[in-house]
mmCIF file of C-alpha atoms in Angstrom:
data_model
loop_
_atom_site.group_PDB
_atom_site.id
_atom_site.type_symbol
_atom_site.label_atom_id
_atom_site.label_comp_id
_atom_site.label_asym_id
_atom_site.label_seq_id
_atom_site.Cartn_x
_atom_site.Cartn_y
_atom_site.Cartn_z
ATOM 1 C CA MET A 61 36.977 102.234 72.935
ATOM 2 C CA SER A 62 36.990 105.724 74.397
ATOM 3 C CA GLU A 63 38.961 108.602 72.941
ATOM 4 C CA SER A 64 38.817 110.421 76.276
ATOM 5 C CA THR A 65 42.172 109.346 77.710
ATOM 6 C CA GLY A 66 44.405 111.745 75.812
ATOM 7 C CA GLY A 67 44.985 114.140 78.714
ATOM 8 C CA ASN A 68 45.980 113.667 82.323
ATOM 9 C CA GLY A 69 44.435 116.788 83.831
ATOM 10 C CA GLU A 70 41.264 116.331 85.832
ATOM 11 C CA GLY A 71 39.388 118.987 83.874
ATOM 12 C CA THR A 72 40.408 117.393 80.590
ATOM 13 C CA ARG A 73 39.396 113.994 81.896
ATOM 14 C CA ALA A 74 36.019 115.240 83.095
ATOM 15 C CA VAL A 75 35.014 116.930 79.845
ATOM 16 C CA ARG A 76 36.057 113.941 77.725
ATOM 17 C CA ALA A 77 35.248 111.047 80.053
ATOM 18 C CA GLY A 78 33.390 108.208 78.402
ATOM 19 C CA LEU A 79 33.060 109.787 74.974
ATOM 20 C CA PRO A 80 33.005 107.352 72.050
ATOM 21 C CA GLU A 81 35.384 107.551 69.124
ATOM 22 C CA PRO A 82 34.320 110.435 66.886
ATOM 23 C CA VAL A 83 32.158 109.552 63.888
ATOM 24 C CA ARG A 84 31.667 112.015 61.060
ATOM 25 C CA ASN A 85 28.358 113.879 61.307
ATOM 26 C CA GLU A 86 27.472 112.198 64.609
ATOM 27 C CA PRO A 87 27.168 114.016 67.966
ATOM 28 C CA THR A 88 30.149 113.930 70.297
ATOM 29 C CA LEU A 89 27.893 112.584 73.058
ATOM 30 C CA PRO A 90 25.140 110.462 71.502
ATOM 31 C CA GLY A 91 21.634 111.043 72.784
ATOM 32 C CA PRO A 92 19.857 108.674 75.158
ATOM 33 C CA VAL A 93 18.904 105.271 73.781
ATOM 34 C CA PHE A 94 15.329 104.409 74.713
ATOM 35 C CA ALA A 95 14.952 100.674 74.263
ATOM 36 C CA ALA A 96 13.356 97.867 76.238
ATOM 37 C CA HIS A 97 14.625 95.324 73.731
ATOM 38 C CA PHE A 98 17.063 95.147 70.820
ATOM 39 C CA HIS A 99 17.106 93.288 67.512
ATOM 40 C CA LEU A 100 18.306 89.802 68.404
ATOM 41 C CA PRO A 101 17.857 87.246 65.613
ATOM 42 C CA GLY A 102 19.146 83.708 66.071
ATOM 43 C CA GLU A 103 21.427 82.837 68.955
ATOM 44 C CA VAL A 104 21.840 85.321 71.797
ATOM 45 C CA GLY A 105 24.979 87.393 71.406
ATOM 46 C CA GLY A 106 26.398 90.901 71.562
ATOM 47 C CA PRO A 107 26.384 93.438 74.378
ATOM 48 C CA TYR A 108 22.750 94.590 74.183
ATOM 49 C CA THR A 109 19.894 92.138 74.497
ATOM 50 C CA TYR A 110 17.336 93.457 76.973
ATOM 51 C CA GLY A 111 16.877 96.846 78.595
ATOM 52 C CA ARG A 112 17.164 95.666 82.184
ATOM 53 C CA ASP A 113 20.632 94.226 81.548
ATOM 54 C CA GLU A 114 22.488 96.799 79.456
ATOM 55 C CA ASN A 115 21.941 100.028 77.568
ATOM 56 C CA PRO A 116 24.373 101.955 75.307
ATOM 57 C CA THR A 117 23.725 105.164 77.256
ATOM 58 C CA TRP A 118 24.663 103.424 80.508
ATOM 59 C CA THR A 119 27.803 102.049 78.872
ATOM 60 C CA LEU A 120 29.157 105.506 78.080
ATOM 61 C CA LEU A 121 28.283 106.824 81.541
ATOM 62 C CA GLU A 122 29.816 103.808 83.276
ATOM 63 C CA ARG A 123 32.993 104.284 81.254
ATOM 64 C CA ALA A 124 33.092 107.965 82.205
ATOM 65 C CA ILE A 125 32.684 107.305 85.925
ATOM 66 C CA GLY A 126 35.301 104.564 85.827
ATOM 67 C CA GLU A 127 37.792 106.947 84.202
ATOM 68 C CA LEU A 128 37.245 109.400 87.058
ATOM 69 C CA GLU A 129 37.264 106.880 89.907
ATOM 70 C CA ALA A 130 40.377 105.020 88.770
ATOM 71 C CA PRO A 131 42.110 106.724 85.823
ATOM 72 C CA GLY A 132 44.572 104.527 84.015
ATOM 73 C CA GLN A 133 43.617 101.385 85.920
ATOM 74 C CA ASP A 134 42.567 98.238 84.085
ATOM 75 C CA GLY A 135 40.464 95.382 85.393
ATOM 76 C CA LEU A 136 37.674 97.546 86.816
ATOM 77 C CA GLN A 137 33.927 97.692 86.272
ATOM 78 C CA THR A 138 31.402 100.435 86.918
ATOM 79 C CA LEU A 139 27.674 99.772 87.192
ATOM 80 C CA VAL A 140 25.047 102.514 87.368
ATOM 81 C CA PHE A 141 21.836 102.289 89.363
ATOM 82 C CA ALA A 142 18.561 104.135 89.803
ATOM 83 C CA SER A 143 19.714 105.854 93.017
ATOM 84 C CA GLY A 144 22.498 105.968 95.555
ATOM 85 C CA MET A 145 20.582 103.639 97.861
ATOM 86 C CA ALA A 146 20.128 101.162 95.022
ATOM 87 C CA ALA A 147 23.915 101.140 94.593
ATOM 88 C CA ILE A 148 24.539 100.796 98.334
ATOM 89 C CA SER A 149 22.006 97.984 98.625
ATOM 90 C CA SER A 150 23.538 96.139 95.685
ATOM 91 C CA VAL A 151 26.894 95.823 97.422
ATOM 92 C CA LEU A 152 25.553 94.924 100.850
ATOM 93 C CA PHE A 153 22.960 92.394 99.758
ATOM 94 C CA SER A 154 25.046 90.799 97.017
ATOM 95 C CA GLN A 155 28.102 90.219 99.236
ATOM 96 C CA LEU A 156 26.523 89.161 102.528
ATOM 97 C CA ARG A 157 24.738 85.974 103.551
ATOM 98 C CA ALA A 158 22.995 84.792 106.711
ATOM 99 C CA GLY A 159 25.628 84.281 109.394
ATOM 100 C CA ASP A 160 28.038 86.873 107.965
ATOM 101 C CA ALA A 161 29.039 90.000 109.876
ATOM 102 C CA VAL A 162 29.268 93.506 108.459
ATOM 103 C CA VAL A 163 30.708 96.665 109.998
ATOM 104 C CA LEU A 164 28.830 99.913 109.335
ATOM 105 C CA PRO A 165 29.436 103.460 110.566
ATOM 106 C CA ASN A 166 27.024 104.564 113.284
ATOM 107 C CA ASP A 167 27.282 108.181 112.138
ATOM 108 C CA GLY A 168 26.640 107.714 108.441
ATOM 109 C CA TYR A 169 23.787 108.423 106.070
ATOM 110 C CA GLN A 170 20.429 108.471 107.840
ATOM 111 C CA VAL A 171 18.988 105.533 105.844
ATOM 112 C CA LEU A 172 21.669 103.166 107.183
ATOM 113 C CA PRO A 173 19.596 102.298 110.297
ATOM 114 C CA LEU A 174 16.883 101.014 107.960
ATOM 115 C CA VAL A 175 19.516 99.020 106.086
ATOM 116 C CA ARG A 176 20.737 97.591 109.395
ATOM 117 C CA ALA A 177 17.252 96.393 110.303
ATOM 118 C CA GLN A 178 16.868 94.648 106.949
ATOM 119 C CA LEU A 179 20.295 93.021 107.167
ATOM 120 C CA GLU A 180 19.518 91.724 110.631
ATOM 121 C CA ALA A 181 16.174 90.389 109.409
ATOM 122 C CA TYR A 182 18.173 88.299 106.935
ATOM 123 C CA GLY A 183 20.333 86.869 109.714
ATOM 124 C CA ILE A 184 23.377 89.070 109.141
ATOM 125 C CA GLU A 185 25.244 90.414 112.155
ATOM 126 C CA VAL A 186 25.645 94.186 112.027
ATOM 127 C CA ARG A 187 28.325 95.931 114.065
ATOM 128 C CA THR A 188 28.677 99.694 114.197
ATOM 129 C CA ALA A 189 31.284 102.207 115.300
ATOM 130 C CA PRO A 190 31.980 105.901 114.659
ATOM 131 C CA THR A 191 33.918 107.070 111.623
ATOM 132 C CA GLY A 192 36.341 109.281 113.559
ATOM 133 C CA GLY A 193 39.458 107.810 115.094
ATOM 134 C CA ASP A 194 39.232 104.730 112.859
ATOM 135 C CA ALA A 195 36.961 103.250 115.525
ATOM 136 C CA GLN A 196 35.606 100.627 113.132
ATOM 137 C CA LEU A 197 38.894 98.757 113.553
ATOM 138 C CA GLU A 198 37.791 97.717 117.030
ATOM 139 C CA VAL A 199 34.860 95.650 115.730
ATOM 140 C CA LEU A 200 36.397 94.295 112.532
ATOM 141 C CA ASP A 201 37.473 90.775 113.532
ATOM 142 C CA GLY A 202 35.474 88.122 111.726
ATOM 143 C CA ALA A 203 33.571 90.551 109.495
ATOM 144 C CA LYS A 204 32.906 89.751 105.842
ATOM 145 C CA LEU A 205 32.537 93.383 104.766
ATOM 146 C CA LEU A 206 33.620 96.772 106.097
ATOM 147 C CA TRP A 207 31.536 99.756 105.013
ATOM 148 C CA ILE A 208 33.269 103.144 105.249
ATOM 149 C CA GLU A 209 31.692 106.556 104.786
ATOM 150 C CA THR A 210 34.333 109.259 104.721
ATOM 151 C CA PRO A 211 33.771 112.126 105.139
ATOM 152 C CA SER A 212 30.742 111.024 107.095
ATOM 153 C CA ASN A 213 27.342 112.503 106.366
ATOM 154 C CA PRO A 214 26.379 114.775 108.051
ATOM 155 C CA GLY A 215 29.059 115.060 110.765
ATOM 156 C CA LEU A 216 32.067 115.277 108.394
ATOM 157 C CA ASP A 217 34.352 112.973 110.339
ATOM 158 C CA VAL A 218 37.121 111.280 108.362
ATOM 159 C CA CYS A 219 38.815 107.908 108.768
ATOM 160 C CA ASP A 220 42.099 106.628 107.363
ATOM 161 C CA ILE A 221 41.055 104.573 104.335
ATOM 162 C CA ARG A 222 44.474 103.005 103.786
ATOM 163 C CA ARG A 223 44.739 101.882 107.404
ATOM 164 C CA LEU A 224 41.242 100.421 107.490
ATOM 165 C CA VAL A 225 41.669 98.669 104.141
ATOM 166 C CA GLU A 226 44.953 97.082 105.227
ATOM 167 C CA ALA A 227 43.411 95.853 108.475
ATOM 168 C CA ALA A 228 40.266 94.562 106.779
ATOM 169 C CA HIS A 229 42.123 92.707 104.039
ATOM 170 C CA ALA A 230 44.429 91.142 106.608
ATOM 171 C CA ARG A 231 41.289 89.721 108.228
ATOM 172 C CA GLY A 232 39.788 88.545 104.944
ATOM 173 C CA ALA A 233 37.142 91.267 104.711
ATOM 174 C CA LEU A 234 36.103 93.276 101.680
ATOM 175 C CA VAL A 235 35.970 97.086 101.920
ATOM 176 C CA ALA A 236 33.403 99.425 100.375
ATOM 177 C CA VAL A 237 33.788 103.202 100.597
ATOM 178 C CA ASP A 238 30.870 105.581 100.198
ATOM 179 C CA ASN A 239 32.523 108.286 98.108
ATOM 180 C CA THR A 240 29.451 110.493 97.686
ATOM 181 C CA LEU A 241 30.580 113.533 99.618
ATOM 182 C CA ALA A 242 34.134 113.558 98.279
ATOM 183 C CA THR A 243 33.405 112.675 94.612
ATOM 184 C CA PRO A 244 36.131 111.060 92.485
ATOM 185 C CA LEU A 245 37.836 114.460 92.287
ATOM 186 C CA GLY A 246 38.085 114.568 96.069
ATOM 187 C CA GLN A 247 39.403 111.077 96.681
ATOM 188 C CA ARG A 248 39.799 107.759 94.871
ATOM 189 C CA PRO A 249 39.041 104.869 97.220
ATOM 190 C CA LEU A 250 40.175 102.172 94.782
ATOM 191 C CA GLU A 251 43.628 103.757 94.582
ATOM 192 C CA LEU A 252 43.681 103.629 98.392
ATOM 193 C CA GLY A 253 43.031 99.877 98.265
ATOM 194 C CA ALA A 254 39.251 99.604 98.629
ATOM 195 C CA ASP A 255 37.354 96.896 96.760
ATOM 196 C CA PHE A 256 34.336 99.073 95.966
ATOM 197 C CA SER A 257 33.773 102.786 95.531
ATOM 198 C CA VAL A 258 30.064 103.495 95.881
ATOM 199 C CA ALA A 259 28.266 106.806 95.528
ATOM 200 C CA SER A 260 25.035 108.629 95.032
ATOM 201 C CA GLY A 261 25.438 110.373 91.715
ATOM 202 C CA THR A 262 22.398 112.413 92.703
ATOM 203 C CA LYS A 263 24.694 114.733 94.624
ATOM 204 C CA GLN A 264 27.756 116.626 93.422
ATOM 205 C CA LEU A 265 28.706 114.214 90.643
ATOM 206 C CA THR A 266 25.744 115.404 88.557
ATOM 207 C CA GLY A 267 25.325 118.578 90.581
ATOM 208 C CA HIS A 268 22.072 120.095 89.353
ATOM 209 C CA GLY A 269 19.508 118.557 91.700
ATOM 210 C CA ASP A 270 17.543 117.024 88.822
ATOM 211 C CA VAL A 271 18.798 113.430 88.561
ATOM 212 C CA LEU A 272 18.566 110.410 90.870
ATOM 213 C CA LEU A 273 21.493 108.079 90.226
ATOM 214 C CA GLY A 274 23.921 105.729 91.943
ATOM 215 C CA TYR A 275 26.958 103.734 90.939
ATOM 216 C CA VAL A 276 29.414 101.078 92.065
ATOM 217 C CA THR A 277 32.973 100.873 90.771
ATOM 218 C CA GLY A 278 34.963 97.789 91.702
ATOM 219 C CA ARG A 279 37.591 95.354 90.629
ATOM 220 C CA ASP A 280 36.652 92.673 88.099
ATOM 221 C CA GLY A 281 35.882 89.312 89.617
ATOM 222 C CA GLU A 282 33.284 87.465 91.620
ATOM 223 C CA ALA A 283 32.385 90.425 93.811
ATOM 224 C CA MET A 284 31.376 92.680 90.920
ATOM 225 C CA THR A 285 29.715 89.792 89.114
ATOM 226 C CA ALA A 286 27.503 89.423 92.187
ATOM 227 C CA VAL A 287 26.723 93.161 92.148
ATOM 228 C CA ARG A 288 25.734 92.940 88.477
ATOM 229 C CA ARG A 289 23.544 89.909 89.187
ATOM 230 C CA TRP A 290 21.842 91.804 92.030
ATOM 231 C CA ARG A 291 21.077 94.711 89.701
ATOM 232 C CA LYS A 292 19.519 92.285 87.221
ATOM 233 C CA ILE A 293 17.404 90.604 89.895
ATOM 234 C CA VAL A 294 16.175 93.783 91.556
ATOM 235 C CA GLY A 295 15.936 95.833 88.375
ATOM 236 C CA ALA A 296 17.136 99.025 90.081
ATOM 237 C CA ILE A 297 18.301 100.563 86.818
ATOM 238 C CA PRO A 298 18.488 104.214 85.741
ATOM 239 C CA GLY A 299 16.428 105.501 82.859
ATOM 240 C CA PRO A 300 18.385 106.367 79.719
ATOM 241 C CA MET A 301 17.456 110.052 80.020
ATOM 242 C CA GLU A 302 18.811 110.203 83.575
ATOM 243 C CA ALA A 303 21.991 108.444 82.480
ATOM 244 C CA TRP A 304 22.473 110.862 79.597
ATOM 245 C CA LEU A 305 21.865 113.903 81.807
ATOM 246 C CA ALA A 306 24.386 112.554 84.304
ATOM 247 C CA HIS A 307 27.031 112.071 81.623
ATOM 248 C CA ARG A 308 26.420 115.560 80.253
ATOM 249 C CA SER A 309 26.757 117.006 83.758
ATOM 250 C CA ILE A 310 30.086 115.285 84.461
ATOM 251 C CA ALA A 311 31.719 117.544 81.866
ATOM 252 C CA THR A 312 31.489 120.465 84.300
ATOM 253 C CA LEU A 313 32.420 118.454 87.395
ATOM 254 C CA GLN A 314 35.853 119.970 87.924
ATOM 255 C CA LEU A 315 34.568 123.504 87.381
ATOM 256 C CA ARG A 316 31.748 122.999 89.876
ATOM 257 C CA VAL A 317 33.822 121.131 92.452
ATOM 258 C CA ASP A 318 36.642 123.666 92.454
ATOM 259 C CA ARG A 319 34.259 126.612 92.833
ATOM 260 C CA GLN A 320 32.134 124.935 95.505
ATOM 261 C CA ASN A 321 35.086 123.624 97.507
ATOM 262 C CA ALA A 322 36.843 126.984 97.483
ATOM 263 C CA THR A 323 33.696 128.778 98.606
ATOM 264 C CA ALA A 324 33.049 126.172 101.302
ATOM 265 C CA LEU A 325 36.421 126.967 102.830
ATOM 266 C CA VAL A 326 35.709 130.718 102.663
ATOM 267 C CA LEU A 327 32.362 130.167 104.374
ATOM 268 C CA ALA A 328 33.869 127.938 107.047
ATOM 269 C CA GLU A 329 36.546 130.538 107.787
ATOM 270 C CA ALA A 330 33.855 133.220 108.100
ATOM 271 C CA LEU A 331 31.811 131.080 110.486
ATOM 272 C CA LYS A 332 34.815 130.488 112.749
ATOM 273 C CA GLY A 333 34.505 134.029 114.028
ATOM 274 C CA ARG A 334 30.876 133.676 115.089
ATOM 275 C CA PRO A 335 30.296 133.007 118.805
ATOM 276 C CA ASP A 336 26.779 131.730 118.035
ATOM 277 C CA VAL A 337 28.125 129.003 115.720
ATOM 278 C CA MET A 338 29.097 125.838 117.585
ATOM 279 C CA GLY A 339 30.592 122.542 116.467
ATOM 280 C CA LEU A 340 31.790 123.909 113.135
ATOM 281 C CA ARG A 341 33.154 121.144 110.887
ATOM 282 C CA TYR A 342 34.841 121.297 107.527
ATOM 283 C CA PRO A 343 37.771 118.955 106.735
ATOM 284 C CA GLY A 344 39.511 121.709 104.772
ATOM 285 C CA LEU A 345 39.969 123.891 107.850
ATOM 286 C CA PRO A 346 43.529 123.451 109.143
ATOM 287 C CA ASP A 347 42.273 123.186 112.729
ATOM 288 C CA ASP A 348 39.435 120.754 111.957
ATOM 289 C CA PRO A 349 39.830 117.444 113.856
ATOM 290 C CA SER A 350 39.739 115.560 110.540
ATOM 291 C CA HIS A 351 42.107 117.778 108.582
ATOM 292 C CA LYS A 352 45.319 115.815 109.113
ATOM 293 C CA VAL A 353 43.883 112.491 107.949
ATOM 294 C CA ALA A 354 41.818 114.118 105.207
ATOM 295 C CA SER A 355 44.861 115.896 103.778
ATOM 296 C CA GLN A 356 46.628 112.541 103.402
ATOM 297 C CA GLN A 357 43.930 110.988 101.214
ATOM 298 C CA MET A 358 41.768 113.791 99.809
ATOM 299 C CA ARG A 359 42.635 116.183 97.017
ATOM 300 C CA ARG A 360 39.558 118.328 97.689
ATOM 301 C CA TYR A 361 37.557 118.529 100.897
ATOM 302 C CA GLY A 362 33.985 118.734 99.657
ATOM 303 C CA CYS A 363 31.226 121.305 99.449
ATOM 304 C CA VAL A 364 29.475 120.583 102.765
ATOM 305 C CA VAL A 365 29.957 122.560 105.977
ATOM 306 C CA SER A 366 28.190 121.585 109.189
ATOM 307 C CA PHE A 367 27.565 123.522 112.393
ATOM 308 C CA THR A 368 25.143 123.791 115.279
ATOM 309 C CA LEU A 369 23.042 126.710 116.456
ATOM 310 C CA ALA A 370 21.715 127.003 119.990
ATOM 311 C CA SER A 371 18.271 125.520 119.428
ATOM 312 C CA ARG A 372 15.835 124.114 116.920
ATOM 313 C CA GLU A 373 14.016 127.450 116.854
ATOM 314 C CA ARG A 374 17.211 129.399 116.172
ATOM 315 C CA ALA A 375 18.160 127.064 113.338
ATOM 316 C CA ASP A 376 14.706 127.378 111.799
ATOM 317 C CA ARG A 377 14.860 131.177 112.003
ATOM 318 C CA PHE A 378 18.298 131.154 110.395
ATOM 319 C CA LEU A 379 17.121 128.981 107.514
ATOM 320 C CA ASP A 380 14.040 131.165 106.995
ATOM 321 C CA ALA A 381 16.214 134.294 106.864
ATOM 322 C CA LEU A 382 18.478 133.015 104.067
ATOM 323 C CA ARG A 383 17.807 134.529 100.652
ATOM 324 C CA LEU A 384 20.359 132.800 98.409
ATOM 325 C CA VAL A 385 20.066 129.365 100.014
ATOM 326 C CA ASP A 386 17.222 126.885 99.547
ATOM 327 C CA ASP A 387 15.912 124.976 102.574
ATOM 328 C CA ALA A 388 16.176 121.539 100.993
ATOM 329 C CA THR A 389 17.684 118.149 101.608
ATOM 330 C CA SER A 390 20.471 116.546 99.568
ATOM 331 C CA PHE A 391 23.727 118.350 98.767
ATOM 332 C CA GLY A 392 26.227 119.048 96.030
ATOM 333 C CA GLY A 393 24.065 121.157 93.727
ATOM 334 C CA VAL A 394 25.035 124.385 91.981
ATOM 335 C CA ARG A 395 22.488 126.222 94.135
ATOM 336 C CA SER A 396 23.349 126.328 97.820
ATOM 337 C CA THR A 397 21.049 124.416 100.148
ATOM 338 C CA ALA A 398 20.853 124.011 103.905
ATOM 339 C CA GLU A 399 18.651 122.141 106.310
ATOM 340 C CA ARG A 400 18.172 121.305 109.947
ATOM 341 C CA ARG A 401 19.036 117.624 109.851
ATOM 342 C CA GLY A 402 17.194 116.788 113.050
ATOM 343 C CA ARG A 403 13.863 117.154 111.263
ATOM 344 C CA TRP A 404 14.352 113.744 109.642
ATOM 345 C CA GLY A 405 14.954 111.882 112.891
ATOM 346 C CA GLY A 406 17.618 109.522 111.531
ATOM 347 C CA ASP A 407 20.805 111.373 112.479
ATOM 348 C CA ALA A 408 22.302 111.531 115.972
ATOM 349 C CA VAL A 409 22.744 115.307 115.857
ATOM 350 C CA PRO A 410 21.562 118.204 118.050
ATOM 351 C CA GLU A 411 18.246 119.844 117.232
ATOM 352 C CA GLY A 412 20.056 122.962 116.023
ATOM 353 C CA PHE A 413 22.457 121.084 113.727
ATOM 354 C CA VAL A 414 22.654 122.559 110.203
ATOM 355 C CA ARG A 415 24.076 120.801 107.156
ATOM 356 C CA PHE A 416 25.032 123.455 104.624
ATOM 357 C CA SER A 417 25.792 122.563 101.014
ATOM 358 C CA VAL A 418 27.759 125.283 99.240
ATOM 359 C CA GLY A 419 26.758 126.006 95.660
ATOM 360 C CA ALA A 420 28.336 127.967 92.843
ATOM 361 C CA GLU A 421 27.208 131.450 93.837
ATOM 362 C CA ASP A 422 29.766 134.231 94.180
ATOM 363 C CA PRO A 423 31.563 133.616 97.485
ATOM 364 C CA GLU A 424 31.141 137.172 98.757
ATOM 365 C CA ASP A 425 27.388 137.087 98.058
ATOM 366 C CA LEU A 426 26.895 133.755 99.769
ATOM 367 C CA VAL A 427 28.955 134.620 102.846
ATOM 368 C CA ALA A 428 27.170 137.953 103.205
ATOM 369 C CA ASP A 429 23.801 136.219 103.016
ATOM 370 C CA VAL A 430 24.762 133.674 105.675
ATOM 371 C CA LEU A 431 26.194 136.258 108.085
ATOM 372 C CA ARG A 432 23.144 138.500 107.603
ATOM 373 C CA ALA A 433 20.811 135.560 108.282
ATOM 374 C CA LEU A 434 22.732 134.706 111.442
ATOM 375 C CA ASP A 435 22.395 138.285 112.653
ATOM 376 C CA GLU A 436 18.693 138.502 111.833
ATOM 377 C CA SER A 437 17.901 135.158 113.471
ATOM 378 C CA ALA A 438 19.710 135.936 116.722
ATOM 379 C CA ASP A 439 17.636 135.891 119.918
#
């Protein structure tokens, strides 16, 4: 039983999420439990039997994430995984069988094309459509599962979760939402009707660029039982140290998210005035194509800003000129990062497309660094 439900504020919830009842002379957040097996005399019983199935450190982290994804809701489970892709794979491959159809975004995370190839190799029909404009509705009939990524990575398009969920459920399909970019403080897919909220905890949830983690939160029942069984079969489990670090990091989630989101908006506003910046996207901008839908389902708009420079060479010069920003992949960390996404080859973006993840630096310092780098990298 957690003692972390005494306050309704998101900051209060984050700092107390998943904590056990206090015990005299014990730490408030117990350290990681390193165990491949547990004492188990006689008949099998109790919650902890073998390290691939359960771990006390996971239990506290899973409770914490569940309290953030769906506060006050009963009948939910959260399962943690070794990475975001392990979590994504667990939903797709546990719910789908040969002959089923699944709808994926065609503008989502760059590993999804690899996932599509594997699904098709197993005899599963894969349909794709863009995130924007709720285009996935057009290919939904007869599908077993709808996979939503909103905002999309890296293009930052947004779809109407409620509308898509209603349409999918009316057709007998399950709905999974990749909530990585938004985090539970940005949006809560389960409250919008989704069956699964899936995320890479590697990103802003843990926020320090030092942990690989994924999770699935879903409603109790056969679907989550299948996800749990898949985790057991594949063994894609996090180490106890990673789980403990993730739980520790969640305590500062609201502080980090609020700072990073506010600075992202400041940066996006500054970039609007640059004639050399094209295709600027940030859902928090009032004139962004996604803003209207995003404002109906998101409480915060994320820490990622995307834009395009004239060429690959210009983008590379810009990235080289930055002093406060690391040229690195991933996003959501306390240190700002940026990269030219075209270098990976998996995203349908222009060669000069930049995905910029805003960190926790002082806004005026970060904006000044970006504008200076744009000036210095100009032709």
